[in-house]
PDB file of C-alpha atoms in Angstrom:
ATOM      1  CA  GLY A 347      18.757  -7.454 -11.374  1.00 71.00           C
ATOM      2  CA  ALA A 348      20.689  -5.562  -8.636  1.00 88.00           C
ATOM      3  CA  VAL A 349      22.906  -8.193  -6.233  1.00 94.00           C
ATOM      4  CA  VAL A 350      23.363  -7.267  -2.531  1.00 97.00           C
ATOM      5  CA  SER A 351      26.217  -9.357  -0.549  1.00 97.00           C
ATOM      6  CA  GLN A 352      26.252 -10.075   2.749  1.00 98.00           C
ATOM      7  CA  HIS A 353      29.250 -10.861   5.118  1.00 98.00           C
ATOM      8  CA  PRO A 354      29.849 -13.437   6.955  1.00 98.00           C
ATOM      9  CA  SER A 355      26.801 -15.609   5.731  1.00 97.00           C
ATOM     10  CA  ARG A 356      27.324 -17.637   9.684  1.00 97.00           C
ATOM     11  CA  VAL A 357      28.544 -16.705  12.352  1.00 98.00           C
ATOM     12  CA  ILE A 358      28.951 -18.638  16.454  1.00 98.00           C
ATOM     13  CA  CYS A 359      30.277 -16.069  18.815  1.00 96.00           C
ATOM     14  CA  LYS A 360      30.439 -16.651  22.240  1.00 97.00           C
ATOM     15  CA  SER A 361      28.454 -14.449  24.776  1.00 98.00           C
ATOM     16  CA  GLY A 362      29.874 -10.863  25.689  1.00 97.00           C
ATOM     17  CA  THR A 363      31.685 -10.433  22.456  1.00 97.00           C
ATOM     18  CA  SER A 364      30.534  -8.070  19.622  1.00 97.00           C
ATOM     19  CA  VAL A 365      29.998  -9.703  15.650  1.00 98.00           C
ATOM     20  CA  LYS A 366      30.353  -7.255  12.868  1.00 98.00           C
ATOM     21  CA  ILE A 367      27.907  -8.001   9.662  1.00 98.00           C
ATOM     22  CA  GLU A 368      28.598  -5.878   6.509  1.00 97.00           C
ATOM     23  CA  CYS A 369      25.615  -5.698   3.991  1.00 97.00           C
ATOM     24  CA  ARG A 370      27.184  -4.395   0.895  1.00 96.00           C
ATOM     25  CA  SER A 371      25.065  -3.406  -2.730  1.00 95.00           C
ATOM     26  CA  LEU A 372      27.590  -4.816  -5.967  1.00 95.00           C
ATOM     27  CA  ASP A 373      26.349  -3.417  -8.719  1.00 92.00           C
ATOM     28  CA  PHE A 374      24.333  -0.195  -8.029  1.00 92.00           C
ATOM     29  CA  GLN A 375      24.780   2.554  -4.996  1.00 91.00           C
ATOM     30  CA  ALA A 376      21.971   2.072  -2.444  1.00 90.00           C
ATOM     31  CA  THR A 377      21.083   5.348  -1.069  1.00 87.00           C
ATOM     32  CA  THR A 378      18.737   3.526   1.558  1.00 92.00           C
ATOM     33  CA  MET A 379      19.749   0.152   3.536  1.00 95.00           C
ATOM     34  CA  PHE A 380      17.683  -1.960   5.825  1.00 96.00           C
ATOM     35  CA  TRP A 381      18.610  -4.345   8.504  1.00 97.00           C
ATOM     36  CA  TYR A 382      16.024  -6.921   9.491  1.00 97.00           C
ATOM     37  CA  ARG A 383      15.412  -9.943  12.054  1.00 97.00           C
ATOM     38  CA  GLN A 384      14.208 -12.933  11.379  1.00 97.00           C
ATOM     39  CA  PHE A 385      13.383 -15.658  14.353  1.00 96.00           C
ATOM     40  CA  PRO A 386      13.184 -19.640  13.725  1.00 93.00           C
ATOM     41  CA  LYS A 387       9.354 -19.905  11.855  1.00 92.00           C
ATOM     42  CA  GLN A 388       8.930 -16.332  12.301  1.00 95.00           C
ATOM     43  CA  SER A 389       8.144 -12.891   9.826  1.00 96.00           C
ATOM     44  CA  LEU A 390      11.170 -10.061   9.097  1.00 96.00           C
ATOM     45  CA  MET A 391      11.366  -7.774  11.548  1.00 95.00           C
ATOM     46  CA  LEU A 392      12.600  -4.266  10.535  1.00 95.00           C
ATOM     47  CA  MET A 393      14.882  -3.314  13.361  1.00 96.00           C
ATOM     48  CA  ALA A 394      16.349   0.152  11.374  1.00 96.00           C
ATOM     49  CA  THR A 395      16.368   1.905   8.382  1.00 94.00           C
ATOM     50  CA  SER A 396      19.581   4.052   7.139  1.00 92.00           C
ATOM     51  CA  ASN A 397      20.634   6.190   4.828  1.00 88.00           C
ATOM     52  CA  GLU A 398      23.818   7.006   3.740  1.00 84.00           C
ATOM     53  CA  GLY A 399      26.252   9.700   5.696  1.00 82.00           C
ATOM     54  CA  SER A 400      23.499  10.452   8.120  1.00 85.00           C
ATOM     55  CA  LYS A 401      22.403   8.216  11.389  1.00 88.00           C
ATOM     56  CA  ALA A 402      19.733   5.294  11.009  1.00 93.00           C
ATOM     57  CA  THR A 403      16.385   5.210  12.462  1.00 94.00           C
ATOM     58  CA  TYR A 404      15.672   2.341  14.918  1.00 96.00           C
ATOM     59  CA  GLU A 405      12.077   0.588  15.034  1.00 94.00           C
ATOM     60  CA  GLN A 406      10.685   0.731  18.705  1.00 93.00           C
ATOM     61  CA  GLY A 407      12.047  -1.685  20.791  1.00 94.00           C
ATOM     62  CA  VAL A 408      15.373  -2.018  18.819  1.00 96.00           C
ATOM     63  CA  GLU A 409      17.969  -1.032  21.077  1.00 95.00           C
ATOM     64  CA  LYS A 410      20.005   1.336  19.278  1.00 94.00           C
ATOM     65  CA  ASP A 411      23.712   1.025  21.952  1.00 95.00           C
ATOM     66  CA  LYS A 412      22.879  -2.560  21.393  1.00 96.00           C
ATOM     67  CA  PHE A 413      22.718  -2.675  17.662  1.00 97.00           C
ATOM     68  CA  LEU A 414      25.034  -0.439  16.098  1.00 96.00           C
ATOM     69  CA  ILE A 415      24.605   0.543  12.514  1.00 95.00           C
ATOM     70  CA  ASN A 416      26.607   2.657  10.267  1.00 91.00           C
ATOM     71  CA  HIS A 417      26.267   3.472   6.311  1.00 89.00           C
ATOM     72  CA  ALA A 418      29.854   4.966   5.909  1.00 83.00           C
ATOM     73  CA  SER A 419      29.281   4.619   1.917  1.00 90.00           C
ATOM     74  CA  LEU A 420      26.624   4.454  -1.033  1.00 90.00           C
ATOM     75  CA  THR A 421      27.415   0.818  -0.972  1.00 94.00           C
ATOM     76  CA  LEU A 422      28.359  -0.772   2.480  1.00 94.00           C
ATOM     77  CA  SER A 423      26.456  -0.953   5.375  1.00 95.00           C
ATOM     78  CA  THR A 424      27.557  -2.557   8.407  1.00 96.00           C
ATOM     79  CA  LEU A 425      25.495  -3.899  11.982  1.00 97.00           C
ATOM     80  CA  THR A 426      27.305  -4.531  14.850  1.00 97.00           C
ATOM     81  CA  VAL A 427      25.988  -6.368  17.724  1.00 98.00           C
ATOM     82  CA  THR A 428      27.490  -5.320  21.370  1.00 97.00           C
ATOM     83  CA  SER A 429      27.295  -8.114  24.077  1.00 97.00           C
ATOM     84  CA  ALA A 430      25.614 -10.627  22.179  1.00 97.00           C
ATOM     85  CA  HIS A 431      23.566 -13.082  24.492  1.00 97.00           C
ATOM     86  CA  PRO A 432      22.170 -16.214  23.302  1.00 97.00           C
ATOM     87  CA  GLU A 433      18.557 -14.618  22.472  1.00 96.00           C
ATOM     88  CA  ASP A 434      20.645 -12.618  20.213  1.00 97.00           C
ATOM     89  CA  SER A 435      20.561 -15.665  17.787  1.00 97.00           C
ATOM     90  CA  SER A 436      18.780 -14.852  14.728  1.00 97.00           C
ATOM     91  CA  PHE A 437      18.884 -14.397  11.428  1.00 97.00           C
ATOM     92  CA  TYR A 438      19.976 -11.042  10.354  1.00 98.00           C
ATOM     93  CA  ILE A 439      18.985 -10.076   6.632  1.00 97.00           C
ATOM     94  CA  CYS A 440      20.033  -6.727   4.841  1.00 97.00           C
ATOM     95  CA  SER A 441      18.382  -4.997   1.703  1.00 96.00           C
ATOM     96  CA  ALA A 442      18.824  -1.857  -0.096  1.00 94.00           C
ATOM     97  CA  THR A 443      17.255   0.423  -2.312  1.00 91.00           C
ATOM     98  CA  ASP A 444      18.270   3.016  -4.975  1.00 84.00           C
ATOM     99  CA  ARG A 445      15.206   5.522  -4.955  1.00 75.00           C
ATOM    100  CA  GLY A 446      12.906   3.024  -6.367  1.00 74.00           C
ATOM    101  CA  HIS A 447      10.120   0.828  -4.361  1.00 73.00           C
ATOM    102  CA  GLU A 448      11.879  -2.510  -5.035  1.00 85.00           C
ATOM    103  CA  GLN A 449      14.144  -3.956  -2.423  1.00 91.00           C
ATOM    104  CA  TYR A 450      16.991  -5.988  -3.145  1.00 94.00           C
ATOM    105  CA  PHE A 451      17.793  -8.182   0.179  1.00 96.00           C
ATOM    106  CA  GLY A 452      21.372  -9.860   1.047  1.00 97.00           C
ATOM    107  CA  PRO A 453      21.425 -13.725   1.615  1.00 97.00           C
ATOM    108  CA  GLY A 454      21.368 -13.035   4.932  1.00 97.00           C
ATOM    109  CA  THR A 455      23.542 -13.977   8.306  1.00 98.00           C
ATOM    110  CA  ARG A 456      23.020 -16.714  10.310  1.00 97.00           C
ATOM    111  CA  LEU A 457      24.228 -15.753  13.866  1.00 98.00           C
ATOM    112  CA  THR A 458      24.333 -18.337  17.057  1.00 98.00           C
ATOM    113  CA  VAL A 459      25.673 -17.081  20.514  1.00 98.00           C
ATOM    114  CA  THR A 460      26.562 -19.608  22.206  1.00 97.00           C
TER     115      THR A 460
ATOM    116  CA  GLY B 643       2.783   3.288  11.749  1.00 84.00           C
ATOM    117  CA  GLU B 644       1.622   0.338   8.851  1.00 89.00           C
ATOM    118  CA  ASN B 645       0.624  -2.802   9.994  1.00 94.00           C
ATOM    119  CA  VAL B 646       0.279  -5.778   7.566  1.00 97.00           C
ATOM    120  CA  GLU B 647      -2.362  -8.581   8.602  1.00 98.00           C
ATOM    121  CA  GLN B 648      -2.083 -11.952   6.782  1.00 98.00           C
ATOM    122  CA  HIS B 649      -3.824 -14.634   6.239  1.00 98.00           C
ATOM    123  CA  PRO B 650      -4.026 -18.101   6.155  1.00 98.00           C
ATOM    124  CA  SER B 651      -0.630 -18.852   8.648  1.00 98.00           C
ATOM    125  CA  THR B 652      -1.018 -22.513   6.341  1.00 98.00           C
ATOM    126  CA  LEU B 653      -2.778 -23.676   3.215  1.00 98.00           C
ATOM    127  CA  SER B 654      -2.239 -27.166   2.098  1.00 98.00           C
ATOM    128  CA  VAL B 655      -3.395 -27.542  -1.664  1.00 98.00           C
ATOM    129  CA  GLN B 656      -3.146 -30.459  -3.950  1.00 98.00           C
ATOM    130  CA  GLU B 657      -0.894 -30.515  -7.254  1.00 98.00           C
ATOM    131  CA  GLY B 658      -2.861 -28.145  -9.977  1.00 98.00           C
ATOM    132  CA  ASP B 659      -5.238 -26.625  -7.531  1.00 98.00           C
ATOM    133  CA  SER B 660      -5.088 -22.752  -6.666  1.00 98.00           C
ATOM    134  CA  ALA B 661      -4.505 -21.267  -3.754  1.00 98.00           C
ATOM    135  CA  VAL B 662      -4.878 -17.471  -2.436  1.00 98.00           C
ATOM    136  CA  ILE B 663      -3.151 -15.793   0.105  1.00 98.00           C
ATOM    137  CA  LYS B 664      -4.691 -12.447   1.615  1.00 98.00           C
ATOM    138  CA  CYS B 665      -3.469  -9.687   3.352  1.00 98.00           C
ATOM    139  CA  THR B 666      -4.776  -6.352   4.771  1.00 98.00           C
ATOM    140  CA  TYR B 667      -2.681  -3.525   5.266  1.00 97.00           C
ATOM    141  CA  SER B 668      -3.710   0.116   7.572  1.00 96.00           C
ATOM    142  CA  ASP B 669      -1.946   3.037   6.337  1.00 94.00           C
ATOM    143  CA  SER B 670      -3.597   4.305   3.523  1.00 93.00           C
ATOM    144  CA  ALA B 671      -0.431   6.334   2.044  1.00 93.00           C
ATOM    145  CA  SER B 672       1.175   2.626   1.165  1.00 94.00           C
ATOM    146  CA  ASN B 673       1.512   2.532  -2.491  1.00 93.00           C
ATOM    147  CA  TYR B 674       3.634  -0.129  -2.951  1.00 94.00           C
ATOM    148  CA  PHE B 675       2.496  -3.956  -2.479  1.00 96.00           C
ATOM    149  CA  PRO B 676       5.526  -6.910  -3.134  1.00 96.00           C
ATOM    150  CA  TRP B 677       4.873 -10.094  -2.578  1.00 98.00           C
ATOM    151  CA  TYR B 678       7.917 -12.623  -1.363  1.00 98.00           C
ATOM    152  CA  LYS B 679       8.738 -16.275  -1.613  1.00 98.00           C
ATOM    153  CA  GLN B 680      11.098 -17.657   0.989  1.00 97.00           C
ATOM    154  CA  GLU B 681      12.726 -20.840   1.336  1.00 95.00           C
ATOM    155  CA  LEU B 682      14.069 -22.356   4.493  1.00 92.00           C
ATOM    156  CA  GLY B 683      17.494 -20.140   5.258  1.00 91.00           C
ATOM    157  CA  LYS B 684      17.711 -18.526   1.848  1.00 94.00           C
ATOM    158  CA  ARG B 685      16.872 -14.640   1.615  1.00 96.00           C
ATOM    159  CA  PRO B 686      12.965 -13.478   0.353  1.00 96.00           C
ATOM    160  CA  GLN B 687      13.199 -13.491  -3.158  1.00 96.00           C
ATOM    161  CA  LEU B 688      10.213 -11.101  -4.957  1.00 95.00           C
ATOM    162  CA  ILE B 689       7.523 -13.165  -6.849  1.00 97.00           C
ATOM    163  CA  ILE B 690       5.123 -10.141  -7.960  1.00 97.00           C
ATOM    164  CA  ASP B 691       4.557  -6.363  -7.033  1.00 95.00           C
ATOM    165  CA  ILE B 692       1.522  -3.904  -7.105  1.00 95.00           C
ATOM    166  CA  ARG B 693       1.793  -0.361  -6.901  1.00 92.00           C
ATOM    167  CA  SER B 694      -1.348   1.905  -5.725  1.00 87.00           C
ATOM    168  CA  ASN B 695      -2.152   3.191  -9.028  1.00 86.00           C
ATOM    169  CA  VAL B 696      -3.197  -0.922 -10.344  1.00 85.00           C
ATOM    170  CA  GLY B 697      -6.056  -3.179  -9.685  1.00 92.00           C
ATOM    171  CA  GLU B 698      -4.502  -6.607 -10.899  1.00 96.00           C
ATOM    172  CA  LYS B 699      -1.050  -7.723 -12.482  1.00 95.00           C
ATOM    173  CA  LYS B 700      -0.690 -11.295 -13.669  1.00 97.00           C
ATOM    174  CA  ASP B 701       2.748 -13.086 -14.425  1.00 95.00           C
ATOM    175  CA  GLN B 702       2.000 -16.523 -15.886  1.00 96.00           C
ATOM    176  CA  ARG B 703       0.176 -18.873 -13.040  1.00 98.00           C
ATOM    177  CA  ILE B 704       0.837 -15.760 -10.804  1.00 98.00           C
ATOM    178  CA  ALA B 705      -1.755 -12.571  -9.946  1.00 98.00           C
ATOM    179  CA  VAL B 706      -2.477 -10.045  -7.571  1.00 98.00           C
ATOM    180  CA  THR B 707      -5.263  -8.104  -6.681  1.00 97.00           C
ATOM    181  CA  LEU B 708      -5.508  -4.910  -4.788  1.00 97.00           C
ATOM    182  CA  ASN B 709      -8.288  -3.125  -3.273  1.00 96.00           C
ATOM    183  CA  LYS B 710      -7.793   0.251  -1.845  1.00 94.00           C
ATOM    184  CA  THR B 711     -10.889   1.400  -0.634  1.00 94.00           C
ATOM    185  CA  ALA B 712     -11.480  -2.427   1.684  1.00 95.00           C
ATOM    186  CA  LYS B 713      -7.360  -1.700   2.666  1.00 96.00           C
ATOM    187  CA  HIS B 714      -6.693  -5.394   1.347  1.00 96.00           C
ATOM    188  CA  PHE B 715      -4.463  -7.553  -1.366  1.00 98.00           C
ATOM    189  CA  SER B 716      -4.368 -11.184  -2.813  1.00 98.00           C
ATOM    190  CA  LEU B 717      -2.036 -13.273  -4.207  1.00 98.00           C
ATOM    191  CA  HIS B 718      -3.521 -15.849  -6.403  1.00 98.00           C
ATOM    192  CA  ILE B 719      -1.563 -18.881  -7.466  1.00 98.00           C
ATOM    193  CA  THR B 720      -2.984 -20.917 -10.466  1.00 98.00           C
ATOM    194  CA  GLU B 721      -1.741 -24.524 -11.466  1.00 98.00           C
ATOM    195  CA  THR B 722       0.382 -25.128  -8.441  1.00 98.00           C
ATOM    196  CA  GLN B 723       2.888 -27.316  -8.847  1.00 97.00           C
ATOM    197  CA  PRO B 724       5.254 -28.911  -5.477  1.00 97.00           C
ATOM    198  CA  GLU B 725       7.991 -26.845  -6.231  1.00 96.00           C
ATOM    199  CA  ASP B 726       5.681 -23.941  -5.139  1.00 97.00           C
ATOM    200  CA  SER B 727       6.160 -25.070  -1.340  1.00 97.00           C
ATOM    201  CA  ALA B 728       7.218 -22.283   0.709  1.00 97.00           C
ATOM    202  CA  VAL B 729       6.613 -19.453   2.827  1.00 98.00           C
ATOM    203  CA  TYR B 730       4.907 -16.436   0.812  1.00 98.00           C
ATOM    204  CA  PHE B 731       5.435 -13.574   2.701  1.00 98.00           C
ATOM    205  CA  CYS B 732       2.750  -9.836   1.512  1.00 98.00           C
ATOM    206  CA  ALA B 733       4.131  -6.846   2.605  1.00 97.00           C
ATOM    207  CA  ALA B 734       3.501  -2.541   1.999  1.00 96.00           C
ATOM    208  CA  THR B 735       5.454  -0.054   2.334  1.00 92.00           C
ATOM    209  CA  PRO B 736       4.137   3.794   2.137  1.00 83.00           C
ATOM    210  CA  GLY B 737       7.390   4.881   0.214  1.00 76.00           C
ATOM    211  CA  THR B 738      10.333   3.211   3.105  1.00 78.00           C
ATOM    212  CA  ALA B 739      11.204   0.515   4.731  1.00 89.00           C
ATOM    213  CA  LEU B 740       8.723  -2.631   4.053  1.00 93.00           C
ATOM    214  CA  ILE B 741       6.412  -3.570   6.367  1.00 94.00           C
ATOM    215  CA  PHE B 742       5.601  -7.890   6.486  1.00 96.00           C
ATOM    216  CA  GLY B 743       3.160  -9.999   7.470  1.00 97.00           C
ATOM    217  CA  LYS B 744       3.642 -13.062   9.231  1.00 97.00           C
ATOM    218  CA  GLY B 745       4.200 -15.187   6.456  1.00 98.00           C
ATOM    219  CA  THR B 746       1.894 -18.024   4.994  1.00 98.00           C
ATOM    220  CA  THR B 747       3.564 -21.420   4.462  1.00 98.00           C
ATOM    221  CA  LEU B 748       2.204 -23.069   1.356  1.00 98.00           C
ATOM    222  CA  SER B 749       1.751 -27.028   1.238  1.00 98.00           C
ATOM    223  CA  VAL B 750       1.365 -28.673  -2.336  1.00 98.00           C
ATOM    224  CA  SER B 751       1.165 -31.917  -2.761  1.00 97.00           C
ATOM    225  CA  SER B 752       1.678 -34.260  -5.604  1.00 92.00           C
TER     226      SER B 752
END
């Protein structure tokens, strides 16, 4: 099946700094990528949808200036958490689709802000 | 937008019993309904999915049923095994992003 990677798998940063998370589709071209956030013992909450070459569409309540999403190519999307705070600590998961319904998930990035 | 409700939030069964998890959705335009199994700290794994033009689908011990009129779909696991213990999520989409239910923690005791 299709493979999606994420980097880094874990990151610890100090409050006020920025962190970039990469999501790559390794063996297919991802027309659309999605970013989810998952707090402990909770469900995956959609943050934004990004299409290659266009601006991301953010879900209600997600600050677009805080969570910067770039989808510069058909195989790479990045999520930058700017001025991170402890409440941003979470599990961030990306997924990608190649026009079909099925989404292929990355392994996730555990962000801890101290 | 789409809203997905999932029940129960926790489910405990004995090994060999069946487990049923139910979801309802709100958007009649939704046409794809996947089910995921997620183990702690790992990515969701697709275990079965169904499209709106099908009423039922089965894959070995796992089956999914869809009632479009009532806007609900269910996951059925038969002959449960301890390794089935995990969090299960249903999801729905009209064709773009997946909207997830809140999840069901399934515990299978031997």
